[in-house]
Every structure is written in structure tokens, then in C-alpha cells.
XYZ file of C-alpha atoms in Angstrom:
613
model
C 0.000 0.000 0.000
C 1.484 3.661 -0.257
C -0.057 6.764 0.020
C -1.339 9.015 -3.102
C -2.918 12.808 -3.565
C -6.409 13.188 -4.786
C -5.882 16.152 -6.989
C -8.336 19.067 -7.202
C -8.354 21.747 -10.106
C -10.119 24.150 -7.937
C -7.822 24.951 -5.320
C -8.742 23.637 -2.473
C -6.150 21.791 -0.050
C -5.149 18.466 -1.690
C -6.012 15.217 0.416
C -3.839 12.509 1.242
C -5.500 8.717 1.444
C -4.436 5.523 1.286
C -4.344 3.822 -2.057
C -4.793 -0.161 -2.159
C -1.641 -1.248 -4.906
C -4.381 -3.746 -6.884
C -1.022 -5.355 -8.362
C -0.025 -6.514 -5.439
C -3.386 -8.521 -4.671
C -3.212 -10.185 -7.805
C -2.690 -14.221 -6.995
C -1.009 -16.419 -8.956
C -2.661 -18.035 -11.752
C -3.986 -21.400 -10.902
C -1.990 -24.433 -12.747
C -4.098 -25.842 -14.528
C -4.290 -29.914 -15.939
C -3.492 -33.000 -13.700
C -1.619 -33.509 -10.524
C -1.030 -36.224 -8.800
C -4.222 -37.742 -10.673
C -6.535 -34.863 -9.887
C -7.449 -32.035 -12.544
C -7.056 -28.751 -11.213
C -8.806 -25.910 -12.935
C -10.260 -22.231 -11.825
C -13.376 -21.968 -14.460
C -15.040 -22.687 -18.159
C -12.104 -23.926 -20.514
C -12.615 -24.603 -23.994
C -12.459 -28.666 -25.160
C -9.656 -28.123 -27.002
C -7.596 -26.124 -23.847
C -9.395 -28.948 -21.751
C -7.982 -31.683 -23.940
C -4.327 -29.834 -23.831
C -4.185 -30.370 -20.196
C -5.566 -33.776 -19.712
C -3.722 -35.088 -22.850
C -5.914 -36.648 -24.726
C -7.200 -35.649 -28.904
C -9.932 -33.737 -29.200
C -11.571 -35.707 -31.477
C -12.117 -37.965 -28.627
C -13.916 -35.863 -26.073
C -15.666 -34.244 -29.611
C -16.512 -37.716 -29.669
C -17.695 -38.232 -26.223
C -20.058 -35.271 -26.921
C -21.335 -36.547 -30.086
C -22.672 -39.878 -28.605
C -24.870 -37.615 -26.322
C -26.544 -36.171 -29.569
C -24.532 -33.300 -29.333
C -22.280 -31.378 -32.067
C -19.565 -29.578 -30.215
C -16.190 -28.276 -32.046
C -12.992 -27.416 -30.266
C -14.077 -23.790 -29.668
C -16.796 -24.947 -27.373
C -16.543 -23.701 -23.588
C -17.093 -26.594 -21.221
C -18.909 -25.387 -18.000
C -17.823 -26.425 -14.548
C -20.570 -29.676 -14.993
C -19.397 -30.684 -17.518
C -15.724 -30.963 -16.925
C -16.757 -32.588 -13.928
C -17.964 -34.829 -15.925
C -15.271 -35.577 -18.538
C -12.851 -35.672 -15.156
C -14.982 -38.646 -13.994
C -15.076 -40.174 -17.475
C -11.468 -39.926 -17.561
C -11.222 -41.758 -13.763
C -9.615 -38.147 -12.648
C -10.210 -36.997 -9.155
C -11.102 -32.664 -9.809
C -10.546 -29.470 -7.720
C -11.883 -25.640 -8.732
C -9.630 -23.390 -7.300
C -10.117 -19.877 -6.630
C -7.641 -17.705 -9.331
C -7.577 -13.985 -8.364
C -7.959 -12.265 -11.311
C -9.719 -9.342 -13.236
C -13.484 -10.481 -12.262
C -12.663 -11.283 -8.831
C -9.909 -9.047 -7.541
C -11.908 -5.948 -5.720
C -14.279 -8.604 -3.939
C -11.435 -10.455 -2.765
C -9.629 -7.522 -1.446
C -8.090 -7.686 2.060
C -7.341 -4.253 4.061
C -5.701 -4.381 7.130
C -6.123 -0.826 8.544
C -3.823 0.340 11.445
C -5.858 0.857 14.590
C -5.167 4.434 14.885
C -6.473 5.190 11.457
C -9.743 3.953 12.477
C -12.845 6.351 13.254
C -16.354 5.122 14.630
C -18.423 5.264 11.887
C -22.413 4.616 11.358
C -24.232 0.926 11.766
C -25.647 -1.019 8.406
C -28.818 -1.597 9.571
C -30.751 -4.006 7.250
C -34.390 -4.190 7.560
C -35.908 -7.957 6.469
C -38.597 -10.280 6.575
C -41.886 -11.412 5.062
C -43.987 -9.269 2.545
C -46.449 -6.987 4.123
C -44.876 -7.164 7.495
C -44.214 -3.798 8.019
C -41.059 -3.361 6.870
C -41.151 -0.412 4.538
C -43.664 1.322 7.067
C -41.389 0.610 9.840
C -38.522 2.681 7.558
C -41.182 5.353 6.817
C -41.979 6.157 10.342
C -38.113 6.717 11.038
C -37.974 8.820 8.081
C -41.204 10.534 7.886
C -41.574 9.623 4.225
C -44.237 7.919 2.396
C -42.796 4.720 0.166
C -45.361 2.452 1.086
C -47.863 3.827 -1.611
C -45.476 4.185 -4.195
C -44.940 0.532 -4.563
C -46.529 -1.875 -7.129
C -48.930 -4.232 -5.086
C -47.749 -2.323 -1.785
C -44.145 -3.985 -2.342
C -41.150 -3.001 -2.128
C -39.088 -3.599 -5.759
C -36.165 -1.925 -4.852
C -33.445 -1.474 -2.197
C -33.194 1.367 -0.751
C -30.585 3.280 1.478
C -31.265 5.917 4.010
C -29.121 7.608 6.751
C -30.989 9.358 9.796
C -29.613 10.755 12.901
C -31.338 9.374 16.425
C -30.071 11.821 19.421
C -27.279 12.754 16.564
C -26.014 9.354 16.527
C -25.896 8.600 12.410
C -27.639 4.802 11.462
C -27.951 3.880 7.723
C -30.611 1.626 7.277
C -30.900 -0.695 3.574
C -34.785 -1.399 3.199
C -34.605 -4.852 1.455
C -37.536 -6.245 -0.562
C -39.671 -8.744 1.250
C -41.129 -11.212 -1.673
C -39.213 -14.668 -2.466
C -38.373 -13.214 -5.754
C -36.101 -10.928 -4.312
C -33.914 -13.447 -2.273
C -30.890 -12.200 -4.440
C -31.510 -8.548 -3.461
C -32.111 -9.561 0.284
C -28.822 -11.357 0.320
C -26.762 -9.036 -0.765
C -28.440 -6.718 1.674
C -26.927 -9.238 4.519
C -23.542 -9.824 3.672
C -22.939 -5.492 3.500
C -25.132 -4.952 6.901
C -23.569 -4.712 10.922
C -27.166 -5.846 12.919
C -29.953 -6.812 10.852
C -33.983 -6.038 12.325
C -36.165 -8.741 11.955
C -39.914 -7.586 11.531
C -42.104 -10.204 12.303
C -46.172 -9.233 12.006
C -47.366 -9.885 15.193
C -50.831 -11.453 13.678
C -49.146 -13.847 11.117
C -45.939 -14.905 12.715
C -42.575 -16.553 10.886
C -43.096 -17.126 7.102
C -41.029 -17.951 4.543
C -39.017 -15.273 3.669
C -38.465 -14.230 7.771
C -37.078 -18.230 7.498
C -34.956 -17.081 4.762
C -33.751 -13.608 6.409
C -33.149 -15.573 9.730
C -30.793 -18.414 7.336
C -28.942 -14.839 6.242
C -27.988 -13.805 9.416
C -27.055 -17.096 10.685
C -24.634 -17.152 7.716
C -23.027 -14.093 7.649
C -23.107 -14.021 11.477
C -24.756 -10.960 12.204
C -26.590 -9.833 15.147
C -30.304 -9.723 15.121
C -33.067 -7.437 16.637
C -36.663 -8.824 16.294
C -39.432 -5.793 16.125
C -42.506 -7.751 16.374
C -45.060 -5.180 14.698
C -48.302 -4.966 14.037
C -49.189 -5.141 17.900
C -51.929 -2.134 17.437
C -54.160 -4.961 15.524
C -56.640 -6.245 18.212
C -56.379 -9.790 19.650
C -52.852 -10.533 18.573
C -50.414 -12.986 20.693
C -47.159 -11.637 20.583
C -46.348 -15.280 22.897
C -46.698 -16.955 19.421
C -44.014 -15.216 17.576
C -41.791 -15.539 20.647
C -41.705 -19.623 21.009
C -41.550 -19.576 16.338
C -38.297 -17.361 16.834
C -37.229 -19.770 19.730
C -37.699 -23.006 17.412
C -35.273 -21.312 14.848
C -32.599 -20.300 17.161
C -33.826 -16.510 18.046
C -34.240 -16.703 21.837
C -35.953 -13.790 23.448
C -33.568 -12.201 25.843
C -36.471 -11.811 28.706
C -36.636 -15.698 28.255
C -33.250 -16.067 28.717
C -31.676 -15.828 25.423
C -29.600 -13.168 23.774
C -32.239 -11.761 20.941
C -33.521 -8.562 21.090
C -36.931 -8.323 20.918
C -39.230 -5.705 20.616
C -43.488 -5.166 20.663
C -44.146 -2.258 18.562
C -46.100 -0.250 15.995
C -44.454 0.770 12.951
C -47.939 1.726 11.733
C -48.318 4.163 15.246
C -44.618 4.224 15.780
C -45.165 2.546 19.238
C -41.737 1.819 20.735
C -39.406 2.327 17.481
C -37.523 4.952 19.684
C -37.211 1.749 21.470
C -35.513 -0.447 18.658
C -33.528 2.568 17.855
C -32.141 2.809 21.140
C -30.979 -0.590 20.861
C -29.828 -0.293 17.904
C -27.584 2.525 19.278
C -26.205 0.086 22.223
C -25.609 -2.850 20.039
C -23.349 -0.547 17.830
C -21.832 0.946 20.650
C -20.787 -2.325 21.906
C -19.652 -3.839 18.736
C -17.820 -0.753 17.861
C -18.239 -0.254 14.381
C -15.098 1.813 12.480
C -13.447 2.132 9.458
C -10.563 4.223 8.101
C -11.758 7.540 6.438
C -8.392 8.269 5.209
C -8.482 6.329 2.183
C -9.921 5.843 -0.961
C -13.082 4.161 -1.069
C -14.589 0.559 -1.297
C -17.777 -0.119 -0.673
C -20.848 -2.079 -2.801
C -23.497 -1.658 -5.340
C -27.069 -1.113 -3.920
C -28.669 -0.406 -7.078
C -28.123 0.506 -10.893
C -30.815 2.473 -13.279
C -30.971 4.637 -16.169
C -32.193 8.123 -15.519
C -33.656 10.217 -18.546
C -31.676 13.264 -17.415
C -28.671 11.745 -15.731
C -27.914 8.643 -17.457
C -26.769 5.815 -15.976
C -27.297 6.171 -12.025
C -25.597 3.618 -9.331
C -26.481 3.556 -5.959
C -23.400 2.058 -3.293
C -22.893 2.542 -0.037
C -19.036 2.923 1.178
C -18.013 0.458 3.577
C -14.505 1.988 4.303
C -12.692 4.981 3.148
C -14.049 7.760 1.193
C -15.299 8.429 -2.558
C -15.311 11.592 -3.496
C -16.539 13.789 -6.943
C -14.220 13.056 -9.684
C -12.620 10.063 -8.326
C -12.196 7.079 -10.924
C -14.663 4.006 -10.281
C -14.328 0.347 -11.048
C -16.932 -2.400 -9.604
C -16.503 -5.683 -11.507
C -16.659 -4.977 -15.556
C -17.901 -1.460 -15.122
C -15.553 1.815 -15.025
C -16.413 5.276 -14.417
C -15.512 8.675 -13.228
C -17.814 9.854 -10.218
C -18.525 12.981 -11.982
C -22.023 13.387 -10.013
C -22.743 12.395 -6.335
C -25.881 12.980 -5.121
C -27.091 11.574 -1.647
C -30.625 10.164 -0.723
C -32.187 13.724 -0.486
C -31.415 14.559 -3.949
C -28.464 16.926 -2.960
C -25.024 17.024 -4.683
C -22.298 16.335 -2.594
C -18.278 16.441 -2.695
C -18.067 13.419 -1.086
C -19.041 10.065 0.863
C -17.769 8.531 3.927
C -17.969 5.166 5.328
C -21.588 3.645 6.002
C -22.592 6.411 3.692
C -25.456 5.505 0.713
C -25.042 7.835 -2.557
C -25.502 7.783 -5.992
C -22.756 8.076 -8.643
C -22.872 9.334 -11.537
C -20.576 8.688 -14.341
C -20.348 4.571 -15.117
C -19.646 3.930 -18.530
C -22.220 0.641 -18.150
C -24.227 -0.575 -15.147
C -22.662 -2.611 -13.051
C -24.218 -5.601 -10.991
C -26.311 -5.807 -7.871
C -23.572 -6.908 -4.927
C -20.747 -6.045 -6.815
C -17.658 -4.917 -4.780
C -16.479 -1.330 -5.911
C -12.781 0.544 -5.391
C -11.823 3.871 -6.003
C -8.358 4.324 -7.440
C -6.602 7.517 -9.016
C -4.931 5.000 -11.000
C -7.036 5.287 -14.536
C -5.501 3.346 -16.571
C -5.017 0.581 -14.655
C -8.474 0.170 -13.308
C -9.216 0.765 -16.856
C -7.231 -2.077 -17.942
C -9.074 -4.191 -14.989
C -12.029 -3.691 -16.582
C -11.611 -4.617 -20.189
C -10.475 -7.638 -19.032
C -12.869 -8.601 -17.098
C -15.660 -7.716 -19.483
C -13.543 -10.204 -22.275
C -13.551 -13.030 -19.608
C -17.382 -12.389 -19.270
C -17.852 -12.310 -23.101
C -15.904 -15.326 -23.761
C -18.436 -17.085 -20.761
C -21.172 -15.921 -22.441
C -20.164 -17.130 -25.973
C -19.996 -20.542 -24.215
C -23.500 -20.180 -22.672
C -24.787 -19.528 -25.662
C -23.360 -21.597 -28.015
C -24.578 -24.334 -25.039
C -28.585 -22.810 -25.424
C -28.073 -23.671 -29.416
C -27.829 -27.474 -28.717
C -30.830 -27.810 -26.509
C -33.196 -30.671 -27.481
C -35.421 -29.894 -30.729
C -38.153 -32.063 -28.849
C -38.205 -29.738 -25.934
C -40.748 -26.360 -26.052
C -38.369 -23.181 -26.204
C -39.892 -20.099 -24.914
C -37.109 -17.308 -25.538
C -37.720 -13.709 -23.444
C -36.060 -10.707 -24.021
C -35.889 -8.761 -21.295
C -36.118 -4.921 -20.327
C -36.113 -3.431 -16.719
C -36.114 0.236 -15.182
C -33.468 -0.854 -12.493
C -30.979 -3.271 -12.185
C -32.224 -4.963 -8.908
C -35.304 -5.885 -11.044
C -33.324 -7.011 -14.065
C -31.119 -9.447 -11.429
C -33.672 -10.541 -9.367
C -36.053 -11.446 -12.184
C -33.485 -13.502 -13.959
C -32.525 -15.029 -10.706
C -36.639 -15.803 -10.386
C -36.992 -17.292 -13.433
C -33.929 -19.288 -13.337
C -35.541 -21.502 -10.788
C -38.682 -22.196 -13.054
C -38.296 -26.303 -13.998
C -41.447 -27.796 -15.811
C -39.937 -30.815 -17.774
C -40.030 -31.014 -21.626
C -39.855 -26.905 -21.829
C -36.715 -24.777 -21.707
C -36.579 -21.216 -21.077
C -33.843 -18.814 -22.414
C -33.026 -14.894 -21.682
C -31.552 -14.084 -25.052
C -31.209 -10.611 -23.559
C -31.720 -9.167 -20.818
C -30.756 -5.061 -19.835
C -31.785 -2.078 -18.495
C -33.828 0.750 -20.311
C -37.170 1.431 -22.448
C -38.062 -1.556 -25.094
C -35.564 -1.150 -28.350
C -36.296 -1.482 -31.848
C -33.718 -3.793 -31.861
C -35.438 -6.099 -29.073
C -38.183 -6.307 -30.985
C -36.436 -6.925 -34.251
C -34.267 -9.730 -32.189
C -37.679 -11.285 -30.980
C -39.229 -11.395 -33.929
C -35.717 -13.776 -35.383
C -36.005 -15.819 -32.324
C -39.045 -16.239 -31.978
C -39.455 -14.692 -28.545
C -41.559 -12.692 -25.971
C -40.477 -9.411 -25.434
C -41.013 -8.586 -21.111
C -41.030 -5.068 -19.895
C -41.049 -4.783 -16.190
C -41.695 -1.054 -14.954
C -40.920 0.117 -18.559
C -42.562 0.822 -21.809
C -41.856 0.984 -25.180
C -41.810 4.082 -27.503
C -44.232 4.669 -30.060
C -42.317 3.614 -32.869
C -41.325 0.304 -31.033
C -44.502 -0.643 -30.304
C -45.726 0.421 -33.888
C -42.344 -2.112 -35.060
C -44.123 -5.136 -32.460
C -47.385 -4.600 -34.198
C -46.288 -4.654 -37.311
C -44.105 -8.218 -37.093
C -46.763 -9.738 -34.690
C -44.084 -9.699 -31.675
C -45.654 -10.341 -28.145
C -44.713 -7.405 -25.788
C -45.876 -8.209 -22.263
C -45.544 -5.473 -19.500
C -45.527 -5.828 -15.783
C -45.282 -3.642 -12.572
C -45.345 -6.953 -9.905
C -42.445 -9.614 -10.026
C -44.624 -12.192 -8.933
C -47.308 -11.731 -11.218
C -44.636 -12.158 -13.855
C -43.247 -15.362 -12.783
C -46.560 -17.050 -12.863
C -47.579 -16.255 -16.290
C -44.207 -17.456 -17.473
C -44.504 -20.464 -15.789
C -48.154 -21.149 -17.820
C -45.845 -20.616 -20.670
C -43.977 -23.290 -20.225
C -46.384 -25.329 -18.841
C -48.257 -24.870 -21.768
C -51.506 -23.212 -20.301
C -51.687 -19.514 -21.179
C -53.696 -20.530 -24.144
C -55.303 -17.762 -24.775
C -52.627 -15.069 -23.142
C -54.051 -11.745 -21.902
C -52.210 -8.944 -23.263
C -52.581 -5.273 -23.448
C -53.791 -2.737 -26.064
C -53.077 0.796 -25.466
C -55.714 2.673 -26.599
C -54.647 6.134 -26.021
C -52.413 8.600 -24.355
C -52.775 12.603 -22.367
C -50.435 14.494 -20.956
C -51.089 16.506 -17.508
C -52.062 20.164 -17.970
C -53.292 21.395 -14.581
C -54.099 19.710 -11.468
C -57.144 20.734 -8.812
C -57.694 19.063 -5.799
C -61.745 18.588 -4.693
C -62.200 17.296 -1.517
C -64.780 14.804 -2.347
C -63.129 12.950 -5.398
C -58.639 13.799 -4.523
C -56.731 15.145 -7.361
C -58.450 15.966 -10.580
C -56.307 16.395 -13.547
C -56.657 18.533 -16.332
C -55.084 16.872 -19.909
C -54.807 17.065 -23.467
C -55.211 13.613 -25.164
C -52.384 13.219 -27.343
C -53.127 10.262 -29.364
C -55.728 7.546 -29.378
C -58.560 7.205 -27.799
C -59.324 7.012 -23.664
C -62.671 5.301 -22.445
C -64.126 5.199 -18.878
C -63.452 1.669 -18.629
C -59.714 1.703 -19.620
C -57.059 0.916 -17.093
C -54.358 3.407 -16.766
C -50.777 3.779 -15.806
C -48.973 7.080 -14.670
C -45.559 7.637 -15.892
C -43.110 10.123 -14.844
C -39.807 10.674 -17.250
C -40.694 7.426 -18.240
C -41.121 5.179 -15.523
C -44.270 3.504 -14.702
C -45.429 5.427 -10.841
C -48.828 3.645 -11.023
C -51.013 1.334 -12.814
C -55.427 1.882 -11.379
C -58.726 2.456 -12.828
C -59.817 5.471 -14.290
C -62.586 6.812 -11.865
C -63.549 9.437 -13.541
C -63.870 11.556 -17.131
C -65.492 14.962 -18.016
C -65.446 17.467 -20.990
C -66.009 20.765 -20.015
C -68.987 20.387 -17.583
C -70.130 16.871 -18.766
C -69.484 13.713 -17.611
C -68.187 11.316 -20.750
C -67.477 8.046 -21.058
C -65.063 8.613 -24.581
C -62.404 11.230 -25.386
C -60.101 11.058 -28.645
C -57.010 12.908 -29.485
C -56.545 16.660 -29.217
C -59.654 16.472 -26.886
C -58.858 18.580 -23.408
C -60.813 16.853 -20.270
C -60.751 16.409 -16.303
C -59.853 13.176 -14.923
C -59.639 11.308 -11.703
C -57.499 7.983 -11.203
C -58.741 5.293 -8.569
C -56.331 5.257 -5.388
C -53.873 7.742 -7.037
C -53.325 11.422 -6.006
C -49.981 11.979 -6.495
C -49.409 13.488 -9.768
C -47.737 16.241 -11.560
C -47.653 18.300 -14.348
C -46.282 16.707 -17.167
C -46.809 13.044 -16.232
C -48.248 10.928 -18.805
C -51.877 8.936 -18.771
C -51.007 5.692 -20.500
C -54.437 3.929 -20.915
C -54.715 0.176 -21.995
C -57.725 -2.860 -22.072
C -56.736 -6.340 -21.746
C -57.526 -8.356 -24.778
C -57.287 -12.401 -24.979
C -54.628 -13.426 -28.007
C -53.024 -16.886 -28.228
C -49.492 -16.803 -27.907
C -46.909 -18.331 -30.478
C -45.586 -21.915 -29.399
């Protein structure tokens, strides 16, 4: 390690922090091919590299393949499966060893800190457990904010990071999502936080996902504070929760065990200055610090593409500090923080340890969990990069070249797939991944974040695939382009609700498929608030045709807020049921009232159409 200046054109005093020397932390390559009868090897290698090392033709293991029905060349990239399976073909014991290298070497970083470089800084708190046990709510009281609306099916889709001060001592809390689909999300979430809170609904006890949140903290050995919430609800038994987190290992501390437990109200905010409190002792005890002197490494929260900003990524430093114009590199993905703006909205110079912010400046999203360094060193981390984007090309040349020899006999259904964040886009692959219905296969052919494409549509139409937009629509002329080549474009706002219909796909039951037709578009003029009916809005239709039966989504710089019912339609003073483009009327949406100026009324019917096979 050695000390470098982060160098300001401005001015100001120049600051001196520790640099991690990445060179250094580069391991030796692993040696791979047979020793001592056992075939050691750190990842994919092609059959021809595979049939270097074990020293045997290639036309042999070609052979091998060729028996199973398959046509495989030299060029082909073996997975870890299947030189397992060669290696036990071949009577060879095998071994995967861990090779530090481009794709690995920031998540594998050790820093040993000196003692008196370190400063207390603010708990990780992670907030898990079941859907609709009060999580978000719980997060809202703290913060006096209002998420819990904002949410698709009263979910929450996305991590997000907050820091709050509690008698001015600082706790970042990381609101994880609460349905199984997210179990990716909520494990990352984990492995980054000091104490984790366990909310447990006092009227419906340990599910599922509090099972799985309880497995993560077991894992990653972190300590645990149950809020039991919900306790305002008449007639519940808090006793009941008590002796279901005793059975899996959480022992109250007021029967004897070490858990803290709390009754409460997130809902009334009934003893959360309670769990805070705690929260504040537990850190105080465990002594949470890091080294501010330095330059930062932290990990990815969340990735998204912003209509103003561009590519957005949300991390939270674990040690050191990141500061504007500081060069960026988590995994594949390089940048220059040219932008930092914390959870408020508000530019800042700079982020210290426990800190949440968002960077601007990536040159491509990077992945959920991903482990990020600063450096001053450009090039170098520039270098890291490339390479580690080849190594994950050349994997997924091999993945794909694998999908192209699936069995003809099996039902393919192919999905492209588009996103408005990247905890979505990781999470729904992860989802889907786990779908098995025998004699169907399903394939991502793509999979990214942003609006629809041309090009998706285009690539669905070759492959004969279903194009899946999840908080995200298409533009005008893409959807025209889907029409037009009879491409199935499916959109929606609830992971769940996704993974079921793609599961009738391959099952074979969505026969007929309910899809949407838009049927028209307005834009928000004016907005008046009546306190009998909420917010009415004032709008021009701007193409198609809106009915009083359509369904309706709100976006805002085009993201989906909302999807209701219209409630409501009138032009001038009447009350219609039908308005058509350039047409100015009032309207009022179902369960929605917060709008603006400028967002968009997407309206849509469902129609029955049977999908492609």
C-alpha cells in the first residue's frame, strides 16, 4: 500500500488517502491440468484447452459429446458440470480453485487498517422479513416519508438506502424487498449490513421469507433485533411469535436468550424509539469503524438509467471515502464519479464510510452486490475492466453456443428482457432461473436495463421470442415495429405476477394469453384538488382514444409510478365516457393522487390473443 494525492483543479487543499496497490493482490494463476491424478482448474475452458491439459485428442472428447446427440467443435466452452464430468469419465479426481484475477480481484480484497487510522463510523442496519410485514412502514416512520404507496402491489421492488440521525447518533438503514423473488436482493443486503432487524407481524408470525432472512444472518453471522409489529391490531399474541423465533434459534432475551426483541407499531410508531435505542447500544458495543483516510470501497445497492442523468448507481461505502471526480471500477464497469448525489437529492463532494449515494458517471451498469474501489490509478483500473468484461464475453459465448444445442423435442420459450433498475433485471433472472417444468426450456436471449428497443423487438421477432417489460414501456415507434411483425410485448409492474404467467408458458396453459392494447395517451395540464373525489387532472389527449373503462398507468420521465382504474372523465362540464385525441378533459385515477404536471396517462384494455408456441 502507499499513500497518493487526490488532486483538485479548484484549489482547495489536496487530500492525502491511502491507495490499495491492486497489483499486489493479484494471486497467482492457478496451474491448470493434472496432478497427482486430480485435474485442477479455476473456471469454463474450452475442449480443445481442456484436452491440452488432460492429454488426450480432441476428437475424442468431440466424440464423447457426439454420442450424447450433441455437435460440439474445439471452440466450445465446457462449463464447470461438464468438466466434472469428462474428469470422472477420464477416472480423474477434480478441484476448482479460486484464481484472483480481473473479475474477482476488488471482492477479494483484504485491508488491514492500522488501529489508529480507524474512526467510529455509522451501523448497516438491514431491515428484512416477510412481505407486508411492516417493513417499509417501519422505515417510513423513522424517516417521515411515504414509500409504502409508491410501490406496485404495496411492495417493495427496490433497495433502498437511508441515513438518519437518532439523538445525533448517524444509522444507515438498507430497506430490502420482502417477496421470495427478491432473495438475491435480500442477500446481498446481509452480507454489507452490521445488525440486521427482523420484523415479524405480530398477527401472522414466521413465514417464509423471515425463514430465509433468519438463514442470512445465521450465515453471515450478524446480530439480530426482532421488532414484532403490528401489535396495534386487536387480539394478537405476541407469545406466538416468541416460542416460532425460539424453534429457529432466536431466543428472546427476557426468556433467557440473547435476541432482542421488541413489541411495537411501525404503523403508530409505538416503541421504534425503542428499537432505535438498541440499535444505538448494540453498535456501541460492537464498535463499528473504518478508516476515512483512504480511498473508497464499498458495494453496489442499485443501478438504473435516468432520462436526465444517465446511468445512475447507488453504493454505499463500507470503508474509506469516494469523493466527486474520483475514478470508479466495480466488476466490468468503469467510471468517473462525476455526479454524487445523496438520498435527499443533494449534490455532494463526497461520501464517507456507512454512507449511501448515488454516482454518476459509469460507462455501463454494473451488478447488484458487486464490490467497488476507487483508485486515481485510470488506466489501470481501466485495464481491470476490459479484461474482465472479455472473460465475461468469452463465458457468455460458451453459454450460448450451449442454449443452441438444446433438445429440438423440448418447447423453447425465448424472453427478451427490459427493466427500469438493475435490482429488477437481477432478481427477475434469478426468479426465473428456478422455473423447472420438464419437456420446456426457457432462455433470456437478452436481458438489460432501459425502455423496449427497436432492436429487441427486431431480435424477438428472429427468435421467436416474448419481449417482457417490467416497470418500462416501449416508444411509439417500437410498439408500432411489435405490431407490425406480430411480436408479443408483455408489460408488468409486480415480479410475482410475472413469474406465474411465465410459468403457464412453459407449462403450456396460457392458451389464450391476456395482453394489453393501449388505446390512447394525455399528458397533464393542470391539477385541482376537490375534496370529495382527490386530485383531478386537467389533460390534453395526445393520441388515441381514452374510455371510462380503460385501465391506466402514470408515468413520470418514463417510468411507470402507477397502474389503477380510471374513476372518472369529463369534458367541459359533462361527464363522458369517450375522449379522442386533441380532446382537453378532467380526470380522476382510482387510489392515485400523487401526480404532476407533465406526467403521462397511458391507458390500456386487456384483450385475450393466443401466444406463439
Amino acid at each position: 500500500m502507499r499513500n497518493n494525492h487526490n488532486k483538485h483543479n479548484n484549489g482547495k487543499k489536496v487530500e492525502k488517502r491511502t491507495e490499495i496497490n491492486l497489483k499486489e493482490h493479484l494471486g497467482k494463476k492457478v496451474n491448470v491440468g493434472v496432478q497427482d491424478g486430480k485435474f485442477i482448474f479455476a473456471g469454463p475452458l474450452s475442449i480443445g484447452v481442456f484436452a491440452e491439459k488432460i492429454n488426450r485428442p480432441a476428437s475424442e472428447i468431440i466424440r464423447y459429446f457426439f454420442n450424447q446427440k450433441k455437435m460440439y467443435n474445439v471452440n466450445v466452452i465446457l462449463n464447470e458440470e461438464q468438466i466434472a464430468e469428462l474428469c470422472l469419465n477420464y477416472n480423474l479426481d477434480f478441484e476448482k480453485q479460486q484464481q484472483i484475477d480481473a473479475t474477482n480481484i476488488v471482492e477479494n480484497l483484504v485491508i488491514d487498517d492500522d488501529e489508529k487510522d480507524l474512526q467510529p463510523r455509522a451501523p448497516i442496519v438491514t431491515i428484512m422479513g416477510h412481505v407486508d410485514h411492516g417493513k417499509t412502514t417501519l422505515l417510513d416512520y423513522i424517516h417521515k416519508t411515504n414509500t409504502v404507496g409508491k410501490e406496485s402491489g404495496g411492495i417493495t421492488q427496490h433497495i433502498n438506502a437511508y441515513q438518519c440521525k437518532f439523538k445525533n447518533f448517524p444509522i444507515t438503514f438498507i430497506d430490502t424487498p420482502g417477496h421470495e423473488a427478491f432473495a438475491t436482493m435480500r442477500t446481498n443486503g446481509a452480507k454489507l449490513t452490521d445488525i440486521i432487524v427482523l420484523v415479524v407481524a405480530a398477527d401472522d408470525g414466521i413465514k417464509p421469507q423471515t425463514l430465509e432472512s433468519i438463514k442470512c444472518a445465521k450465515e453471515t453471522k450478524t446480530p439480530v433485533i426482532v421488532f414484532i409489529n403490528k401489535m396495534d391490531k386487536p387480539n394478537v399474541n405476541p407469545e406466538v411469535v416468541m416460542n416460532q423465533l425460539s424453534d429457529h434459534g432466536l431466543v428472546p432475551e427476557e426468556w433467557g436468550g440473547e435476541t432482542i426483541t421488541i413489541k411495537g407499531s411501525a404503523l403508530t410508531g409505538n416503541n421504534v424509539d425503542l428499537l432505535l435505542e438498541n440499535i444505538v447500544a448494540l453498535s456501541e458495543i460492537y464498535e463499528f469503524k473504518a478508516n476515512p483516510n483512504r480511498l473508497g470501497t464499498g458495494v453496489v445497492l442499485e443501478s438504473a438509467i435516468d432520462k436526465g442523468l444517465g446511468k445512475i448507481v447507488t453504493v454505499i461505502v463500507k470503508n474509506g471515502t469516494v469523493r466527486k471526480s474520483d475514478f470508479i471500477i466495480a466488476g466490468s464497469s468503469f467510471g468517473k464519479a462525476k455526479i454524487l448525489i445523496d438520498e435527499n437529492g443533494k449534490q455532494v463532494e463526497k461520501a464517507l464510510p456507512s454512507t449511501p449515494v448515488k454516482v454518476v458517471g459509469f460507462e455501463k451498469l454494473p451488478s447488484i452486490g458487486t464490490t467497488f474501489l476507487v483508485s486515481t490509478k485510470q488506466e489501470e483500473i481501466k485495464a481491470l475492466a476490459v479484461a474482465a468484461e472479455l472473460q465475461e464475453r468469452n463465458e457468455r459465448l460458451g453459454e450460448k453456443f450451449l442454449i443452441q444445442e438444446q433438445d429440438e423435442t423440448e418447447k423453447k420459450v425465448n424472453i427478451i428482457l427490459r427493466t427500469d433498475v438493475n435490482g429488477s433485471l437481477d432478481a427477475i433472472k434469478h426468479l426465473l432461473s428456478q422455473l423447472k417444468v420438464e419437456g420446456a426450456n426457457l432462455h433470456i436471449i437478452r436481458s438489460s436495463v432501459g425502455p423496449i428497443a427497436e432492436t429487441d423487438i427486431e431480435l424477438a421477432k428472429s427468435a421467436n421470442a416474448i419481449v417482457i417489460g417490467f416497470n418500462i414501456k416501449p416508444s411509439k415507434a417500437t410498439k408500432e415495429l411489435a405490431t407490425s411483425l406480430k411480436v408479443t410485448v408483455l408489460f408488468y409492474d409486480v415480479i410475482y405476477k410475472l413469474r406465474d404467467d411465465i410459468e403457464q408458458f412453459l407449462l403450456g396453459k396460457l392458451d389464450p394469453v391476456v395482453e394489453e392494447k393501449e388505446t390512447g395517451e394525455a399528458k397533464i395540464l393542470q391539477l385541482w384538488r376537490h375534496s370529495d373525489v382527490g386530485v383531478i387532472a386537467g389533460c390534453l389527449c395526445t393520441s388515441g382514444e381514452i374510455n371510462r373503462n380503460d385501465s391506466a398507468r402514470i408515468l413520470r420521465n418514463g417510468k411507470v409510478l402507477y397502474t389503477t382504474k380510471i374513476g372518472s372523465m369529463r369534458h367541459f362540464k359533462e361527464n363522458v365516457n369517450k375522449v379522442t385525441a386533441k380532446m382537453e378533459f378532467g380526470i380522476t385515477l382510482k387510489n392515485v393522487n400523487d401526480l404532476k404536471v407533465e406526467d403521462v396517462i397511458q391507458c390500456f384494455k386487456l384483450v385475450e390473443n393466443k401466444p406463439k408456441k
